[in-house]
Amino acid sequence: MSSLSPSRSLPPAATPCPGSAAPAPDPCAGATPPDRPASRMSARPVRLALCLAPLLLAAGWAVVNRPVVYEGVRRLVAADPGWLLAGAGFTCLTWVAASCARQGALPDRLPAGLLLASQFAAGAANHALPAGLGAHAVTLRFLRGRGVPLERATASIGLYSLARSTAKTLVLLVFLALSPAWRSLGDLVPDGRLLVPLAAVAGGAVAVAGVLLTVVRPLRRPVTGLLRSALADVRVVHSRPSRVLALWGGAVAMPLVQAGTLACVGASLGLGLPWEQVVLAYLAAGTAVGAVPAPGGLAVDAALVWTLVTFGAEPAVATATVIGYRVLSDWVPLLPGAVVLSALIRAGVL
């Protein structure tokens, strides 16, 4: 009989017993392998180019000035190790001064050890981005990891940069007033033909920024919020004597300890210039071309060699002094700074 004949149908799905676990779904069913974002692939050549740009520029300058570089390296090998060790000590004080200034620019209390480690790691990031952007990026990540809101973290970086540039200019003015070597700096001042286009570029940049803030409303809103937060933090910071001392004391100490490293390297090589002239040369060169967006401080190094030669140093010794300063302040701490940066990222601090 047809009603009793077995029908060909799919077996019913097995139902789990009350005490047994439900069968796990197949992880491969309907799953597609994740695609790698194209932005990461396209960003790798850019990061590689930014990292290699300082090395390529330095190599090109060394090829063009082979005799001077050879004589400078030869003198650097025979330098006094005691003065070089003192220069390394001044380099370590640079990170302490930067940590003090960073803490002074923010009302929130930051852990001193992690803050110092972040500033040490920020030195390695400065070789990939110009104008100190690498250090600011690392500091921003650190502050965000400590729970600081984005507007306050960005405002603290702006206050830090403003205090640092202001303090450096004030220290330069003090040395110009006290040292008779300022007369030699007249040869380094560009003539009017160069100052006019520079002033035009600066005025144009300010005008474009003003037009954008006036016309583009989505841009005006975050900028006004950032300025409001910055002004509020400035009032809070300057109402606390400890923050004022940390901010401005660290900002004044930073150029002095950096110039101390340069003076120690010059003393180890027999530069032949008084320490006040070396400090003045460093402050003048850094203030004049410090805003030039060149990774690795190459623009400052070129101006520094020129300034030392203007003060009466031999070109080979001045070149060796700047090379030694850059080795002590940047290249020796580069690998340990990269290791600390990686460790902070893995630990979730950044």
mmCIF file of C-alpha atoms in Angstrom:
data_model
loop_
_atom_site.group_PDB
_atom_site.id
_atom_site.type_symbol
_atom_site.label_atom_id
_atom_site.label_comp_id
_atom_site.label_asym_id
_atom_site.label_seq_id
_atom_site.Cartn_x
_atom_site.Cartn_y
_atom_site.Cartn_z
ATOM 1 C CA MET A 1 0.000 0.000 0.000
ATOM 2 C CA SER A 2 1.282 3.322 -1.051
ATOM 3 C CA SER A 3 0.494 5.099 2.230
ATOM 4 C CA LEU A 4 2.678 2.672 4.173
ATOM 5 C CA SER A 5 5.668 2.743 1.801
ATOM 6 C CA PRO A 6 8.701 4.481 3.104
ATOM 7 C CA SER A 7 9.310 7.909 1.562
ATOM 8 C CA ARG A 8 12.711 9.119 0.542
ATOM 9 C CA SER A 9 13.414 12.174 2.664
ATOM 10 C CA LEU A 10 16.347 13.726 4.470
ATOM 11 C CA PRO A 11 16.968 12.402 7.961
ATOM 12 C CA PRO A 12 15.753 14.689 10.715
ATOM 13 C CA ALA A 13 18.288 16.867 12.463
ATOM 14 C CA ALA A 14 19.568 15.370 15.646
ATOM 15 C CA THR A 15 18.374 17.120 18.751
ATOM 16 C CA PRO A 16 20.761 17.319 21.673
ATOM 17 C CA CYS A 17 19.967 15.432 24.820
ATOM 18 C CA PRO A 18 19.022 17.456 27.871
ATOM 19 C CA GLY A 19 22.350 16.812 29.584
ATOM 20 C CA SER A 20 24.611 17.123 26.583
ATOM 21 C CA ALA A 21 26.186 20.214 25.083
ATOM 22 C CA ALA A 22 24.846 21.669 21.899
ATOM 23 C CA PRO A 23 26.924 20.923 18.828
ATOM 24 C CA ALA A 24 29.329 23.743 18.073
ATOM 25 C CA PRO A 25 28.728 25.607 14.847
ATOM 26 C CA ASP A 26 31.197 25.103 12.082
ATOM 27 C CA PRO A 27 33.592 28.056 12.189
ATOM 28 C CA CYS A 28 34.318 27.719 8.504
ATOM 29 C CA ALA A 29 30.664 27.773 7.426
ATOM 30 C CA GLY A 30 29.950 31.001 5.615
ATOM 31 C CA ALA A 31 33.204 32.577 6.789
ATOM 32 C CA THR A 32 35.414 34.436 4.403
ATOM 33 C CA PRO A 33 39.047 35.203 5.076
ATOM 34 C CA PRO A 34 39.482 38.803 6.201
ATOM 35 C CA ASP A 35 40.870 41.088 3.591
ATOM 36 C CA ARG A 36 43.915 43.109 4.485
ATOM 37 C CA PRO A 37 43.084 46.791 4.391
ATOM 38 C CA ALA A 38 44.524 48.513 1.397
ATOM 39 C CA SER A 39 45.354 51.569 3.510
ATOM 40 C CA ARG A 40 47.956 49.640 5.501
ATOM 41 C CA MET A 41 49.611 48.375 2.353
ATOM 42 C CA SER A 42 49.715 51.858 0.859
ATOM 43 C CA ALA A 43 50.987 53.403 4.119
ATOM 44 C CA ARG A 44 54.025 51.134 4.367
ATOM 45 C CA PRO A 45 56.005 52.814 1.556
ATOM 46 C CA VAL A 46 55.214 56.212 3.073
ATOM 47 C CA ARG A 47 56.468 55.189 6.513
ATOM 48 C CA LEU A 48 59.556 53.614 4.963
ATOM 49 C CA ALA A 49 60.292 56.766 2.970
ATOM 50 C CA LEU A 50 59.890 58.946 6.064
ATOM 51 C CA CYS A 51 62.246 56.722 8.050
ATOM 52 C CA LEU A 52 64.875 56.626 5.314
ATOM 53 C CA ALA A 53 64.690 60.325 4.398
ATOM 54 C CA PRO A 54 67.101 61.543 7.129
ATOM 55 C CA LEU A 55 69.608 58.795 6.297
ATOM 56 C CA LEU A 56 69.486 59.544 2.571
ATOM 57 C CA LEU A 57 69.877 63.285 3.098
ATOM 58 C CA ALA A 58 72.763 62.770 5.508
ATOM 59 C CA ALA A 59 74.421 60.331 3.116
ATOM 60 C CA GLY A 60 74.093 62.793 0.248
ATOM 61 C CA TRP A 61 75.628 65.593 2.293
ATOM 62 C CA ALA A 62 78.466 63.284 3.384
ATOM 63 C CA VAL A 63 79.231 62.329 -0.216
ATOM 64 C CA VAL A 64 79.399 65.963 -1.281
ATOM 65 C CA ASN A 65 81.618 66.916 1.700
ATOM 66 C CA ARG A 66 83.802 63.788 1.896
ATOM 67 C CA PRO A 67 87.061 65.451 3.072
ATOM 68 C CA VAL A 68 85.377 67.389 5.873
ATOM 69 C CA VAL A 69 83.413 64.365 7.050
ATOM 70 C CA TYR A 70 86.504 62.136 6.983
ATOM 71 C CA GLU A 71 88.510 64.592 9.066
ATOM 72 C CA GLY A 72 85.597 65.070 11.447
ATOM 73 C CA VAL A 73 85.140 61.327 12.007
ATOM 74 C CA ARG A 74 88.896 60.911 12.526
ATOM 75 C CA ARG A 75 88.876 63.575 15.213
ATOM 76 C CA LEU A 76 85.758 62.108 16.802
ATOM 77 C CA VAL A 77 87.409 58.710 17.196
ATOM 78 C CA ALA A 78 90.269 60.343 19.119
ATOM 79 C CA ALA A 79 87.979 62.431 21.357
ATOM 80 C CA ASP A 80 88.333 62.605 25.130
ATOM 81 C CA PRO A 81 86.032 59.891 26.576
ATOM 82 C CA GLY A 82 85.545 61.786 29.838
ATOM 83 C CA TRP A 83 83.922 64.752 28.125
ATOM 84 C CA LEU A 84 81.846 62.388 25.972
ATOM 85 C CA LEU A 85 80.573 60.687 29.131
ATOM 86 C CA ALA A 86 79.614 64.093 30.530
ATOM 87 C CA GLY A 87 77.783 64.818 27.278
ATOM 88 C CA ALA A 88 75.867 61.557 27.661
ATOM 89 C CA GLY A 89 74.831 62.690 31.146
ATOM 90 C CA PHE A 90 73.464 65.950 29.745
ATOM 91 C CA THR A 91 71.560 63.919 27.145
ATOM 92 C CA CYS A 92 69.861 61.927 29.906
ATOM 93 C CA LEU A 93 68.871 65.177 31.608
ATOM 94 C CA THR A 94 67.067 66.173 28.400
ATOM 95 C CA TRP A 95 64.427 63.481 28.924
ATOM 96 C CA VAL A 96 64.017 64.514 32.564
ATOM 97 C CA ALA A 97 63.454 68.149 31.551
ATOM 98 C CA ALA A 98 60.989 67.099 28.840
ATOM 99 C CA SER A 99 59.062 64.991 31.359
ATOM 100 C CA CYS A 100 58.859 67.922 33.774
ATOM 101 C CA ALA A 101 57.560 70.227 31.042
ATOM 102 C CA ARG A 102 54.999 67.642 29.884
ATOM 103 C CA GLN A 103 53.705 67.213 33.435
ATOM 104 C CA GLY A 104 53.592 70.958 33.983
ATOM 105 C CA ALA A 105 51.453 71.439 30.871
ATOM 106 C CA LEU A 106 48.681 69.204 32.234
ATOM 107 C CA PRO A 107 46.650 69.565 35.441
ATOM 108 C CA ASP A 108 46.249 65.778 35.755
ATOM 109 C CA ARG A 109 48.802 63.825 37.752
ATOM 110 C CA LEU A 110 50.845 61.450 35.584
ATOM 111 C CA PRO A 111 52.985 58.498 36.754
ATOM 112 C CA ALA A 112 56.556 59.765 36.754
ATOM 113 C CA GLY A 113 58.198 56.524 35.654
ATOM 114 C CA LEU A 114 55.905 55.892 32.712
ATOM 115 C CA LEU A 115 56.094 59.552 31.684
ATOM 116 C CA LEU A 116 59.893 59.419 31.621
ATOM 117 C CA ALA A 117 59.798 56.157 29.652
ATOM 118 C CA SER A 118 57.379 57.676 27.129
ATOM 119 C CA GLN A 119 59.669 60.668 26.567
ATOM 120 C CA PHE A 120 62.636 58.345 26.095
ATOM 121 C CA ALA A 121 60.636 56.360 23.533
ATOM 122 C CA ALA A 122 59.447 59.565 21.858
ATOM 123 C CA GLY A 123 63.027 60.331 20.830
ATOM 124 C CA ALA A 124 63.024 57.281 18.566
ATOM 125 C CA ALA A 125 59.769 58.378 16.916
ATOM 126 C CA ASN A 126 61.245 61.789 16.084
ATOM 127 C CA HIS A 127 63.430 60.228 13.379
ATOM 128 C CA ALA A 128 60.401 59.314 11.277
ATOM 129 C CA LEU A 129 58.411 62.555 11.468
ATOM 130 C CA PRO A 130 59.653 66.159 11.179
ATOM 131 C CA ALA A 131 59.286 69.093 13.564
ATOM 132 C CA GLY A 132 58.845 66.961 16.673
ATOM 133 C CA LEU A 133 55.619 65.362 15.423
ATOM 134 C CA GLY A 134 56.830 61.895 16.350
ATOM 135 C CA ALA A 135 57.325 62.845 20.006
ATOM 136 C CA HIS A 136 53.958 64.615 20.089
ATOM 137 C CA ALA A 137 52.225 61.546 18.627
ATOM 138 C CA VAL A 138 53.771 59.249 21.242
ATOM 139 C CA THR A 139 52.861 61.683 24.026
ATOM 140 C CA LEU A 140 49.288 61.960 22.746
ATOM 141 C CA ARG A 141 48.936 58.168 22.784
ATOM 142 C CA PHE A 142 50.366 58.083 26.307
ATOM 143 C CA LEU A 143 47.978 60.736 27.602
ATOM 144 C CA ARG A 144 44.997 59.055 25.980
ATOM 145 C CA GLY A 145 46.031 55.795 27.620
ATOM 146 C CA ARG A 146 46.042 57.572 31.000
ATOM 147 C CA GLY A 147 42.425 58.595 30.473
ATOM 148 C CA VAL A 148 43.037 62.228 29.482
ATOM 149 C CA PRO A 149 40.362 63.475 27.026
ATOM 150 C CA LEU A 150 41.508 64.191 23.493
ATOM 151 C CA GLU A 151 40.937 67.959 23.691
ATOM 152 C CA ARG A 152 42.867 68.300 26.942
ATOM 153 C CA ALA A 153 45.691 66.083 25.692
ATOM 154 C CA THR A 154 46.008 68.101 22.485
ATOM 155 C CA ALA A 155 45.834 71.367 24.438
ATOM 156 C CA SER A 156 48.645 70.215 26.732
ATOM 157 C CA ILE A 157 50.844 69.446 23.725
ATOM 158 C CA GLY A 158 50.156 72.926 22.352
ATOM 159 C CA LEU A 159 50.983 74.524 25.696
ATOM 160 C CA TYR A 160 54.171 72.462 25.930
ATOM 161 C CA SER A 161 55.280 73.554 22.456
ATOM 162 C CA LEU A 162 54.464 77.202 23.165
ATOM 163 C CA ALA A 163 56.310 77.185 26.492
ATOM 164 C CA ARG A 164 59.320 75.459 24.974
ATOM 165 C CA SER A 165 59.674 77.890 22.057
ATOM 166 C CA THR A 166 59.063 80.910 24.314
ATOM 167 C CA ALA A 167 61.599 79.753 26.904
ATOM 168 C CA LYS A 168 64.180 79.044 24.209
ATOM 169 C CA THR A 169 63.748 82.532 22.775
ATOM 170 C CA LEU A 170 64.087 84.115 26.219
ATOM 171 C CA VAL A 171 67.264 82.146 26.960
ATOM 172 C CA LEU A 172 68.647 83.232 23.574
ATOM 173 C CA LEU A 173 67.915 86.880 24.374
ATOM 174 C CA VAL A 174 69.695 86.544 27.731
ATOM 175 C CA PHE A 175 72.794 85.097 26.067
ATOM 176 C CA LEU A 176 72.690 87.774 23.389
ATOM 177 C CA ALA A 177 72.666 90.421 26.108
ATOM 178 C CA LEU A 178 75.489 88.857 28.127
ATOM 179 C CA SER A 179 77.837 87.544 25.438
ATOM 180 C CA PRO A 180 79.820 89.818 23.117
ATOM 181 C CA ALA A 181 79.788 87.085 20.465
ATOM 182 C CA TRP A 182 76.367 88.227 19.260
ATOM 183 C CA ARG A 183 78.096 90.597 16.846
ATOM 184 C CA SER A 184 79.288 87.602 14.833
ATOM 185 C CA LEU A 185 75.706 86.540 14.239
ATOM 186 C CA GLY A 186 75.191 89.475 11.890
ATOM 187 C CA ASP A 187 76.761 87.433 9.092
ATOM 188 C CA LEU A 188 74.098 84.746 9.574
ATOM 189 C CA VAL A 189 71.095 87.049 9.217
ATOM 190 C CA PRO A 190 69.600 86.758 5.705
ATOM 191 C CA ASP A 191 69.229 89.856 3.598
ATOM 192 C CA GLY A 192 65.980 91.553 2.731
ATOM 193 C CA ARG A 193 65.541 89.651 -0.534
ATOM 194 C CA LEU A 194 65.077 86.430 1.441
ATOM 195 C CA LEU A 195 63.078 87.926 4.305
ATOM 196 C CA VAL A 196 60.363 89.305 2.010
ATOM 197 C CA PRO A 197 59.294 85.928 0.549
ATOM 198 C CA LEU A 198 59.493 84.305 3.994
ATOM 199 C CA ALA A 199 57.227 86.993 5.445
ATOM 200 C CA ALA A 200 54.850 86.580 2.482
ATOM 201 C CA VAL A 201 54.649 82.815 3.011
ATOM 202 C CA ALA A 202 54.016 83.238 6.742
ATOM 203 C CA GLY A 203 51.347 85.878 6.166
ATOM 204 C CA GLY A 204 49.679 83.741 3.506
ATOM 205 C CA ALA A 205 49.567 80.738 5.834
ATOM 206 C CA VAL A 206 47.954 82.820 8.581
ATOM 207 C CA ALA A 207 45.430 84.273 6.124
ATOM 208 C CA VAL A 208 44.494 80.830 4.744
ATOM 209 C CA ALA A 209 44.051 79.473 8.273
ATOM 210 C CA GLY A 210 41.812 82.421 9.170
ATOM 211 C CA VAL A 211 39.659 81.976 6.058
ATOM 212 C CA LEU A 212 39.277 78.238 6.692
ATOM 213 C CA LEU A 213 38.236 78.795 10.300
ATOM 214 C CA THR A 214 35.740 81.437 9.227
ATOM 215 C CA VAL A 215 34.158 79.611 6.296
ATOM 216 C CA VAL A 216 34.332 75.912 7.160
ATOM 217 C CA ARG A 217 31.980 75.357 10.103
ATOM 218 C CA PRO A 218 32.918 71.675 10.757
ATOM 219 C CA LEU A 219 36.505 72.848 11.172
ATOM 220 C CA ARG A 220 35.641 75.856 13.318
ATOM 221 C CA ARG A 221 33.744 73.846 15.925
ATOM 222 C CA PRO A 222 36.588 71.512 17.028
ATOM 223 C CA VAL A 223 39.134 74.336 16.874
ATOM 224 C CA THR A 224 37.059 76.572 19.122
ATOM 225 C CA GLY A 225 36.508 73.672 21.502
ATOM 226 C CA LEU A 226 40.235 73.000 21.577
ATOM 227 C CA LEU A 227 41.016 76.655 22.267
ATOM 228 C CA ARG A 228 38.421 76.781 25.020
ATOM 229 C CA SER A 229 39.891 73.691 26.656
ATOM 230 C CA ALA A 230 43.421 75.048 26.245
ATOM 231 C CA LEU A 231 42.581 78.370 27.907
ATOM 232 C CA ALA A 232 40.864 76.586 30.786
ATOM 233 C CA ASP A 233 43.902 74.317 31.329
ATOM 234 C CA VAL A 234 46.296 77.273 31.120
ATOM 235 C CA ARG A 235 44.419 78.991 33.940
ATOM 236 C CA VAL A 236 44.384 75.835 36.054
ATOM 237 C CA VAL A 237 48.068 75.073 35.447
ATOM 238 C CA HIS A 238 49.250 78.590 36.251
ATOM 239 C CA SER A 239 47.225 78.618 39.457
ATOM 240 C CA ARG A 240 49.407 75.802 40.834
ATOM 241 C CA PRO A 241 53.020 76.761 41.676
ATOM 242 C CA SER A 242 54.248 73.183 41.243
ATOM 243 C CA ARG A 243 52.888 73.035 37.693
ATOM 244 C CA VAL A 244 54.343 76.446 36.842
ATOM 245 C CA LEU A 245 57.760 75.389 38.108
ATOM 246 C CA ALA A 246 57.609 72.101 36.212
ATOM 247 C CA LEU A 247 56.415 73.671 32.944
ATOM 248 C CA TRP A 248 58.687 76.680 32.708
ATOM 249 C CA GLY A 249 61.616 75.140 34.572
ATOM 250 C CA GLY A 250 61.620 72.165 32.223
ATOM 251 C CA ALA A 251 61.182 74.404 29.173
ATOM 252 C CA VAL A 252 64.157 76.584 30.190
ATOM 253 C CA ALA A 253 66.312 73.598 31.128
ATOM 254 C CA MET A 254 65.815 71.732 27.844
ATOM 255 C CA PRO A 255 67.840 74.023 25.531
ATOM 256 C CA LEU A 256 70.499 74.462 28.218
ATOM 257 C CA VAL A 257 71.102 70.736 28.723
ATOM 258 C CA GLN A 258 71.060 70.145 24.971
ATOM 259 C CA ALA A 259 73.622 72.908 24.526
ATOM 260 C CA GLY A 260 75.581 71.333 27.403
ATOM 261 C CA THR A 261 75.842 68.116 25.369
ATOM 262 C CA LEU A 262 77.187 70.093 22.415
ATOM 263 C CA ALA A 263 79.672 71.955 24.633
ATOM 264 C CA CYS A 264 80.956 68.696 26.142
ATOM 265 C CA VAL A 265 81.474 67.165 22.700
ATOM 266 C CA GLY A 266 83.265 70.316 21.565
ATOM 267 C CA ALA A 267 85.526 70.208 24.639
ATOM 268 C CA SER A 268 86.390 66.568 23.928
ATOM 269 C CA LEU A 269 87.483 67.516 20.391
ATOM 270 C CA GLY A 270 89.314 70.753 21.192
ATOM 271 C CA LEU A 271 86.777 73.017 19.508
ATOM 272 C CA GLY A 272 88.508 76.089 20.928
ATOM 273 C CA LEU A 273 85.357 78.124 21.664
ATOM 274 C CA PRO A 274 84.157 79.278 25.111
ATOM 275 C CA TRP A 275 81.124 77.424 26.396
ATOM 276 C CA GLU A 276 78.933 80.538 26.244
ATOM 277 C CA GLN A 277 79.658 80.879 22.531
ATOM 278 C CA VAL A 278 78.808 77.202 21.966
ATOM 279 C CA VAL A 279 75.519 77.646 23.827
ATOM 280 C CA LEU A 280 74.769 80.815 21.874
ATOM 281 C CA ALA A 281 75.543 79.028 18.601
ATOM 282 C CA TYR A 282 73.172 76.217 19.502
ATOM 283 C CA LEU A 283 70.371 78.563 20.532
ATOM 284 C CA ALA A 284 70.781 80.787 17.473
ATOM 285 C CA ALA A 285 70.885 77.885 14.987
ATOM 286 C CA GLY A 286 67.945 76.105 16.615
ATOM 287 C CA THR A 287 65.814 79.240 16.787
ATOM 288 C CA ALA A 288 66.582 80.267 13.211
ATOM 289 C CA VAL A 289 65.827 76.976 11.436
ATOM 290 C CA GLY A 290 64.142 74.887 14.134
ATOM 291 C CA ALA A 291 60.788 75.211 12.389
ATOM 292 C CA VAL A 292 62.117 73.833 9.076
ATOM 293 C CA PRO A 293 60.301 70.485 8.597
ATOM 294 C CA ALA A 294 63.362 68.266 8.115
ATOM 295 C CA PRO A 295 63.414 64.868 9.847
ATOM 296 C CA GLY A 296 66.311 64.084 12.132
ATOM 297 C CA GLY A 297 67.297 67.729 12.755
ATOM 298 C CA LEU A 298 69.324 67.985 9.536
ATOM 299 C CA ALA A 299 68.498 71.650 8.979
ATOM 300 C CA VAL A 300 69.599 72.506 12.533
ATOM 301 C CA ASP A 301 72.835 70.539 12.094
ATOM 302 C CA ALA A 302 73.760 72.408 8.914
ATOM 303 C CA ALA A 303 73.025 75.771 10.537
ATOM 304 C CA LEU A 304 74.935 74.726 13.653
ATOM 305 C CA VAL A 305 78.088 73.886 11.712
ATOM 306 C CA TRP A 306 77.834 77.202 9.897
ATOM 307 C CA THR A 307 77.361 79.104 13.171
ATOM 308 C CA LEU A 308 80.324 77.426 14.880
ATOM 309 C CA VAL A 309 82.549 78.216 11.895
ATOM 310 C CA THR A 310 81.335 81.831 12.000
ATOM 311 C CA PHE A 311 82.397 82.025 15.650
ATOM 312 C CA GLY A 312 85.922 80.928 14.680
ATOM 313 C CA ALA A 313 85.983 77.131 14.828
ATOM 314 C CA GLU A 314 87.706 75.052 12.150
ATOM 315 C CA PRO A 315 85.246 73.474 9.687
ATOM 316 C CA ALA A 316 86.494 69.927 10.350
ATOM 317 C CA VAL A 317 86.300 70.316 14.136
ATOM 318 C CA ALA A 318 82.880 71.994 13.922
ATOM 319 C CA THR A 319 81.611 69.148 11.738
ATOM 320 C CA ALA A 320 83.007 66.559 14.132
ATOM 321 C CA THR A 321 81.381 68.354 17.062
ATOM 322 C CA VAL A 322 77.959 68.371 15.429
ATOM 323 C CA ILE A 323 78.325 64.726 14.369
ATOM 324 C CA GLY A 324 79.310 63.753 17.905
ATOM 325 C CA TYR A 325 76.424 65.732 19.346
ATOM 326 C CA ARG A 326 73.963 64.029 17.029
ATOM 327 C CA VAL A 327 75.419 60.591 17.821
ATOM 328 C CA LEU A 328 75.106 61.148 21.584
ATOM 329 C CA SER A 329 71.696 62.796 21.555
ATOM 330 C CA ASP A 330 69.930 60.815 18.815
ATOM 331 C CA TRP A 331 71.683 57.800 17.330
ATOM 332 C CA VAL A 332 72.970 56.094 20.487
ATOM 333 C CA PRO A 333 69.548 56.243 22.224
ATOM 334 C CA LEU A 334 67.731 55.262 19.005
ATOM 335 C CA LEU A 335 67.808 51.471 19.452
ATOM 336 C CA PRO A 336 67.026 51.501 23.214
ATOM 337 C CA GLY A 337 64.287 54.048 22.557
ATOM 338 C CA ALA A 338 62.744 51.824 19.886
ATOM 339 C CA VAL A 339 62.849 48.862 22.299
ATOM 340 C CA VAL A 340 61.146 50.915 25.028
ATOM 341 C CA LEU A 341 58.580 52.163 22.516
ATOM 342 C CA SER A 342 57.752 48.588 21.504
ATOM 343 C CA ALA A 343 57.550 47.491 25.150
ATOM 344 C CA LEU A 344 55.164 50.342 26.002
ATOM 345 C CA ILE A 345 52.946 49.449 23.063
ATOM 346 C CA ARG A 346 52.861 45.779 24.050
ATOM 347 C CA ALA A 347 52.076 46.694 27.650
ATOM 348 C CA GLY A 348 49.130 48.835 26.554
ATOM 349 C CA VAL A 349 50.662 52.072 27.833
ATOM 350 C CA LEU A 350 50.632 53.551 24.328
#
